[in-house]
Each structure stands twice: as C-alpha cells, then as structure tokens.
PDB file of C-alpha atoms in Angstrom:
ATOM      1  CA  UNK A   1      81.138  33.815  59.264  1.00  0.00           C
ATOM      2  CA  UNK A   2      79.559  35.709  62.482  1.00  0.00           C
ATOM      3  CA  UNK A   3      76.201  36.254  63.895  1.00  0.00           C
ATOM      4  CA  UNK A   4      75.524  39.941  65.072  1.00  0.00           C
ATOM      5  CA  UNK A   5      72.203  39.179  66.885  1.00  0.00           C
ATOM      6  CA  UNK A   6      71.029  41.955  64.779  1.00  0.00           C
ATOM      7  CA  UNK A   7      72.831  44.577  67.122  1.00  0.00           C
ATOM      8  CA  UNK A   8      74.670  47.472  64.627  1.00  0.00           C
ATOM      9  CA  UNK A   9      77.050  47.892  66.739  1.00  0.00           C
ATOM     10  CA  UNK A  10      78.138  44.592  66.934  1.00  0.00           C
ATOM     11  CA  UNK A  11      77.931  44.267  63.313  1.00  0.00           C
ATOM     12  CA  UNK A  12      79.947  47.145  62.919  1.00  0.00           C
ATOM     13  CA  UNK A  13      82.412  45.287  65.185  1.00  0.00           C
ATOM     14  CA  UNK A  14      82.685  42.418  63.658  1.00  0.00           C
ATOM     15  CA  UNK A  15      83.101  44.195  60.052  1.00  0.00           C
ATOM     16  CA  UNK A  16      86.025  45.783  61.355  1.00  0.00           C
ATOM     17  CA  UNK A  17      87.324  43.161  62.638  1.00  0.00           C
ATOM     18  CA  UNK A  18      87.135  41.189  59.321  1.00  0.00           C
ATOM     19  CA  UNK A  19      89.004  43.730  57.572  1.00  0.00           C
ATOM     20  CA  UNK A  20      91.542  44.126  59.829  1.00  0.00           C
ATOM     21  CA  UNK A  21      92.261  40.130  58.639  1.00  0.00           C
ATOM     22  CA  UNK A  22      92.407  41.467  55.320  1.00  0.00           C
ATOM     23  CA  UNK A  23      89.219  39.549  53.874  1.00  0.00           C
ATOM     24  CA  UNK A  24      88.560  40.162  50.078  1.00  0.00           C
ATOM     25  CA  UNK A  25      84.492  40.409  50.353  1.00  0.00           C
ATOM     26  CA  UNK A  26      81.754  40.163  52.508  1.00  0.00           C
ATOM     27  CA  UNK A  27      78.181  39.124  52.106  1.00  0.00           C
ATOM     28  CA  UNK A  28      76.119  40.685  54.560  1.00  0.00           C
ATOM     29  CA  UNK A  29      72.266  40.024  55.909  1.00  0.00           C
ATOM     30  CA  UNK A  30      72.691  43.712  57.530  1.00  0.00           C
ATOM     31  CA  UNK A  31      71.242  45.495  60.647  1.00  0.00           C
ATOM     32  CA  UNK A  32      68.677  48.058  60.585  1.00  0.00           C
ATOM     33  CA  UNK A  33      71.802  50.196  61.113  1.00  0.00           C
ATOM     34  CA  UNK A  34      73.725  49.075  58.634  1.00  0.00           C
ATOM     35  CA  UNK A  35      74.484  52.506  56.735  1.00  0.00           C
ATOM     36  CA  UNK A  36      75.554  54.281  59.702  1.00  0.00           C
ATOM     37  CA  UNK A  37      78.087  52.049  61.243  1.00  0.00           C
ATOM     38  CA  UNK A  38      79.025  48.593  58.840  1.00  0.00           C
ATOM     39  CA  UNK A  39      78.768  50.180  55.690  1.00  0.00           C
ATOM     40  CA  UNK A  40      81.265  53.011  56.731  1.00  0.00           C
ATOM     41  CA  UNK A  41      83.382  50.719  57.488  1.00  0.00           C
ATOM     42  CA  UNK A  42      83.213  48.589  54.389  1.00  0.00           C
ATOM     43  CA  UNK A  43      83.468  51.897  51.851  1.00  0.00           C
ATOM     44  CA  UNK A  44      86.145  53.455  54.011  1.00  0.00           C
ATOM     45  CA  UNK A  45      88.175  49.867  53.144  1.00  0.00           C
ATOM     46  CA  UNK A  46      87.442  49.280  49.834  1.00  0.00           C
ATOM     47  CA  UNK A  47      86.130  45.718  50.249  1.00  0.00           C
ATOM     48  CA  UNK A  48      84.059  44.283  47.944  1.00  0.00           C
ATOM     49  CA  UNK A  49      80.305  43.342  49.369  1.00  0.00           C
ATOM     50  CA  UNK A  50      77.170  41.714  48.960  1.00  0.00           C
ATOM     51  CA  UNK A  51      74.238  42.410  50.748  1.00  0.00           C
ATOM     52  CA  UNK A  52      71.849  39.159  50.942  1.00  0.00           C
ATOM     53  CA  UNK A  53      68.267  39.187  51.934  1.00  0.00           C
ATOM     54  CA  UNK A  54      67.982  42.445  53.779  1.00  0.00           C
ATOM     55  CA  UNK A  55      67.891  44.604  51.163  1.00  0.00           C
ATOM     56  CA  UNK A  56      69.042  48.643  51.657  1.00  0.00           C
ATOM     57  CA  UNK A  57      68.787  51.793  49.717  1.00  0.00           C
ATOM     58  CA  UNK A  58      72.351  51.606  48.755  1.00  0.00           C
ATOM     59  CA  UNK A  59      75.094  51.412  45.786  1.00  0.00           C
ATOM     60  CA  UNK A  60      75.964  47.931  46.334  1.00  0.00           C
ATOM     61  CA  UNK A  61      75.428  44.747  45.077  1.00  0.00           C
ATOM     62  CA  UNK A  62      72.355  43.046  46.804  1.00  0.00           C
ATOM     63  CA  UNK A  63      70.642  39.609  46.720  1.00  0.00           C
ATOM     64  CA  UNK A  64      66.913  39.034  47.826  1.00  0.00           C
ATOM     65  CA  UNK A  65      63.610  37.944  47.849  1.00  0.00           C
ATOM     66  CA  UNK A  66      60.521  40.031  46.548  1.00  0.00           C
ATOM     67  CA  UNK A  67      58.831  39.698  50.114  1.00  0.00           C
ATOM     68  CA  UNK A  68      56.232  42.625  49.815  1.00  0.00           C
ATOM     69  CA  UNK A  69      54.570  40.652  46.741  1.00  0.00           C
ATOM     70  CA  UNK A  70      55.501  37.006  48.157  1.00  0.00           C
ATOM     71  CA  UNK A  71      53.718  37.943  51.388  1.00  0.00           C
ATOM     72  CA  UNK A  72      50.861  39.411  49.592  1.00  0.00           C
ATOM     73  CA  UNK A  73      50.066  36.341  47.452  1.00  0.00           C
ATOM     74  CA  UNK A  74      50.223  34.138  50.633  1.00  0.00           C
ATOM     75  CA  UNK A  75      47.502  35.943  51.824  1.00  0.00           C
ATOM     76  CA  UNK A  76      45.881  36.431  49.468  1.00  0.00           C
ATOM     77  CA  UNK A  77      45.983  32.618  48.784  1.00  0.00           C
ATOM     78  CA  UNK A  78      44.957  32.047  52.600  1.00  0.00           C
ATOM     79  CA  UNK A  79      41.766  34.866  52.081  1.00  0.00           C
ATOM     80  CA  UNK A  80      40.889  32.646  48.543  1.00  0.00           C
ATOM     81  CA  UNK A  81      40.275  29.352  51.186  1.00  0.00           C
ATOM     82  CA  UNK A  82      38.080  31.568  52.956  1.00  0.00           C
ATOM     83  CA  UNK A  83      40.407  32.246  56.095  1.00  0.00           C
ATOM     84  CA  UNK A  84      38.793  35.583  57.467  1.00  0.00           C
ATOM     85  CA  UNK A  85      41.285  36.642  60.553  1.00  0.00           C
ATOM     86  CA  UNK A  86      44.439  36.435  58.982  1.00  0.00           C
ATOM     87  CA  UNK A  87      47.468  36.732  61.440  1.00  0.00           C
ATOM     88  CA  UNK A  88      50.760  38.458  60.679  1.00  0.00           C
ATOM     89  CA  UNK A  89      53.951  37.474  62.421  1.00  0.00           C
ATOM     90  CA  UNK A  90      56.047  39.898  61.947  1.00  0.00           C
ATOM     91  CA  UNK A  91      60.231  40.185  62.827  1.00  0.00           C
ATOM     92  CA  UNK A  92      62.430  42.725  64.432  1.00  0.00           C
ATOM     93  CA  UNK A  93      60.902  46.331  63.779  1.00  0.00           C
ATOM     94  CA  UNK A  94      62.834  48.280  61.532  1.00  0.00           C
ATOM     95  CA  UNK A  95      64.094  45.571  59.346  1.00  0.00           C
ATOM     96  CA  UNK A  96      63.776  46.313  55.832  1.00  0.00           C
ATOM     97  CA  UNK A  97      62.251  42.279  55.378  1.00  0.00           C
ATOM     98  CA  UNK A  98      59.591  42.687  58.045  1.00  0.00           C
ATOM     99  CA  UNK A  99      58.650  46.586  57.045  1.00  0.00           C
ATOM    100  CA  UNK A 100      58.302  44.496  53.420  1.00  0.00           C
ATOM    101  CA  UNK A 101      56.168  41.479  54.689  1.00  0.00           C
ATOM    102  CA  UNK A 102      53.860  43.370  56.732  1.00  0.00           C
ATOM    103  CA  UNK A 103      53.109  46.210  54.070  1.00  0.00           C
ATOM    104  CA  UNK A 104      52.193  43.015  51.595  1.00  0.00           C
ATOM    105  CA  UNK A 105      50.410  41.896  54.729  1.00  0.00           C
ATOM    106  CA  UNK A 106      48.428  45.222  54.628  1.00  0.00           C
ATOM    107  CA  UNK A 107      48.015  45.326  50.834  1.00  0.00           C
ATOM    108  CA  UNK A 108      46.505  41.887  50.290  1.00  0.00           C
ATOM    109  CA  UNK A 109      43.784  42.389  53.206  1.00  0.00           C
ATOM    110  CA  UNK A 110      43.240  45.709  51.675  1.00  0.00           C
ATOM    111  CA  UNK A 111      42.957  44.695  48.087  1.00  0.00           C
ATOM    112  CA  UNK A 112      39.726  42.196  49.120  1.00  0.00           C
ATOM    113  CA  UNK A 113      38.519  44.619  51.779  1.00  0.00           C
ATOM    114  CA  UNK A 114      39.320  42.808  54.590  1.00  0.00           C
ATOM    115  CA  UNK A 115      40.255  45.077  57.757  1.00  0.00           C
ATOM    116  CA  UNK A 116      43.442  44.428  59.605  1.00  0.00           C
ATOM    117  CA  UNK A 117      42.730  43.681  63.373  1.00  0.00           C
ATOM    118  CA  UNK A 118      45.782  45.067  64.533  1.00  0.00           C
ATOM    119  CA  UNK A 119      45.703  42.679  67.668  1.00  0.00           C
ATOM    120  CA  UNK A 120      46.346  40.156  64.645  1.00  0.00           C
ATOM    121  CA  UNK A 121      49.906  42.070  63.540  1.00  0.00           C
ATOM    122  CA  UNK A 122      52.391  40.839  66.662  1.00  0.00           C
ATOM    123  CA  UNK A 123      55.998  40.835  66.618  1.00  0.00           C
ATOM    124  CA  UNK A 124      58.265  37.889  66.546  1.00  0.00           C
ATOM    125  CA  UNK A 125      61.405  39.701  67.208  1.00  0.00           C
ATOM    126  CA  UNK A 126      63.493  37.551  64.756  1.00  0.00           C
ATOM    127  CA  UNK A 127      64.282  35.082  67.527  1.00  0.00           C
ATOM    128  CA  UNK A 128      62.995  31.513  68.309  1.00  0.00           C
ATOM    129  CA  UNK A 129      61.546  32.737  71.543  1.00  0.00           C
ATOM    130  CA  UNK A 130      60.096  35.553  70.443  1.00  0.00           C
ATOM    131  CA  UNK A 131      58.491  33.686  67.459  1.00  0.00           C
ATOM    132  CA  UNK A 132      56.791  31.648  70.022  1.00  0.00           C
ATOM    133  CA  UNK A 133      55.597  34.222  72.426  1.00  0.00           C
ATOM    134  CA  UNK A 134      53.949  36.087  69.759  1.00  0.00           C
ATOM    135  CA  UNK A 135      52.406  32.539  68.626  1.00  0.00           C
ATOM    136  CA  UNK A 136      51.102  32.473  72.116  1.00  0.00           C
ATOM    137  CA  UNK A 137      49.579  36.003  72.072  1.00  0.00           C
ATOM    138  CA  UNK A 138      48.125  35.271  68.976  1.00  0.00           C
ATOM    139  CA  UNK A 139      46.597  31.916  69.999  1.00  0.00           C
ATOM    140  CA  UNK A 140      45.516  32.828  72.931  1.00  0.00           C
ATOM    141  CA  UNK A 141      43.660  35.961  72.046  1.00  0.00           C
ATOM    142  CA  UNK A 142      39.952  35.951  72.996  1.00  0.00           C
ATOM    143  CA  UNK A 143      39.086  36.006  69.004  1.00  0.00           C
ATOM    144  CA  UNK A 144      42.462  34.256  67.586  1.00  0.00           C
ATOM    145  CA  UNK A 145      43.146  34.199  63.636  1.00  0.00           C
ATOM    146  CA  UNK A 146      41.455  31.857  62.284  1.00  0.00           C
ATOM    147  CA  UNK A 147      39.652  30.391  58.392  1.00  0.00           C
ATOM    148  CA  UNK A 148      35.472  30.552  57.977  1.00  0.00           C
ATOM    149  CA  UNK A 149      34.044  27.533  58.829  1.00  0.00           C
ATOM    150  CA  UNK A 150      33.846  26.373  55.070  1.00  0.00           C
ATOM    151  CA  UNK A 151      37.407  26.260  54.232  1.00  0.00           C
ATOM    152  CA  UNK A 152      38.864  23.200  53.502  1.00  0.00           C
ATOM    153  CA  UNK A 153      42.353  22.335  54.011  1.00  0.00           C
ATOM    154  CA  UNK A 154      44.451  20.012  52.426  1.00  0.00           C
TER     155      UNK A 154
END
C-alpha cells in the first residue's frame, strides 16, 4: 500500500518498485497523469490492474461511483429544501472525480435555473488543509453559501 500524494511521477515510481518486487496485481486510484506514467509500466509488465474511484478512458477494469449523477442528486436535494446559494468545494483540478462532481453541481444548478456564483466554486486540493482553507474562504465571503429563510432543517 502506498500514498503517492496525487503526484504522477511518484505514482510511476511506486508502481515500478512494486512491479520489481513481482506483485501479482494492483488496485490503483490513479493520478491525473496515470496514462503517461504508471499505466505504461503496468502495461509493459502485463500486471493485472483495477482502477478504483478515479475512472479513466483506458482499457482496464475499473470500479467507481457515478460522481456526476450523485452530485447532481445531492444539489437537487439542497435546492428542493430551499437552499439558493449552494457552494461546491471541489478536489484537486484534473482528477476525474473532481471534474465529474463539478459537472454534476453545474448541471443541477442549470436544471433549476440557478446561476452559479463562481466565487462559491472553490478548490479544496483533495487534502485536509486544502479543505479547511477552502471552507474558510467560503464562510468568510461577503455573501457565503446559505439556504433561504423558509428552508427547514432536520
């Protein structure tokens, strides 16, 4: 098991090291640079591989979530509860999960005719510290995300 901190070069190095130790297969949550690095090592050494979570346009087995639809459903629920200034705290740019979730957010807002305030779409860098920083940015805005006064809370 290894954490590459979403660094494509580190990912390639880790995969190459694992392959050198004659592993029998890999489960990979790929970085945005997966196709140009680790994927090549896996293909060249014919190591069985399954991608998890971050789906790619590649001919390899993959398991993941329908991020776009799931995010749209969540945003639709918030809107149905009266929330009008919905924020989207995204992950690291370039990751498939980030792109899919932001697309779902935008699609749900558009479907309900609510313009997206670009100041409410922030990047949390897929880290704890990045998430805290992004949340602080959202909550200290002159007009932070909020629901309408008639919204009920559970």
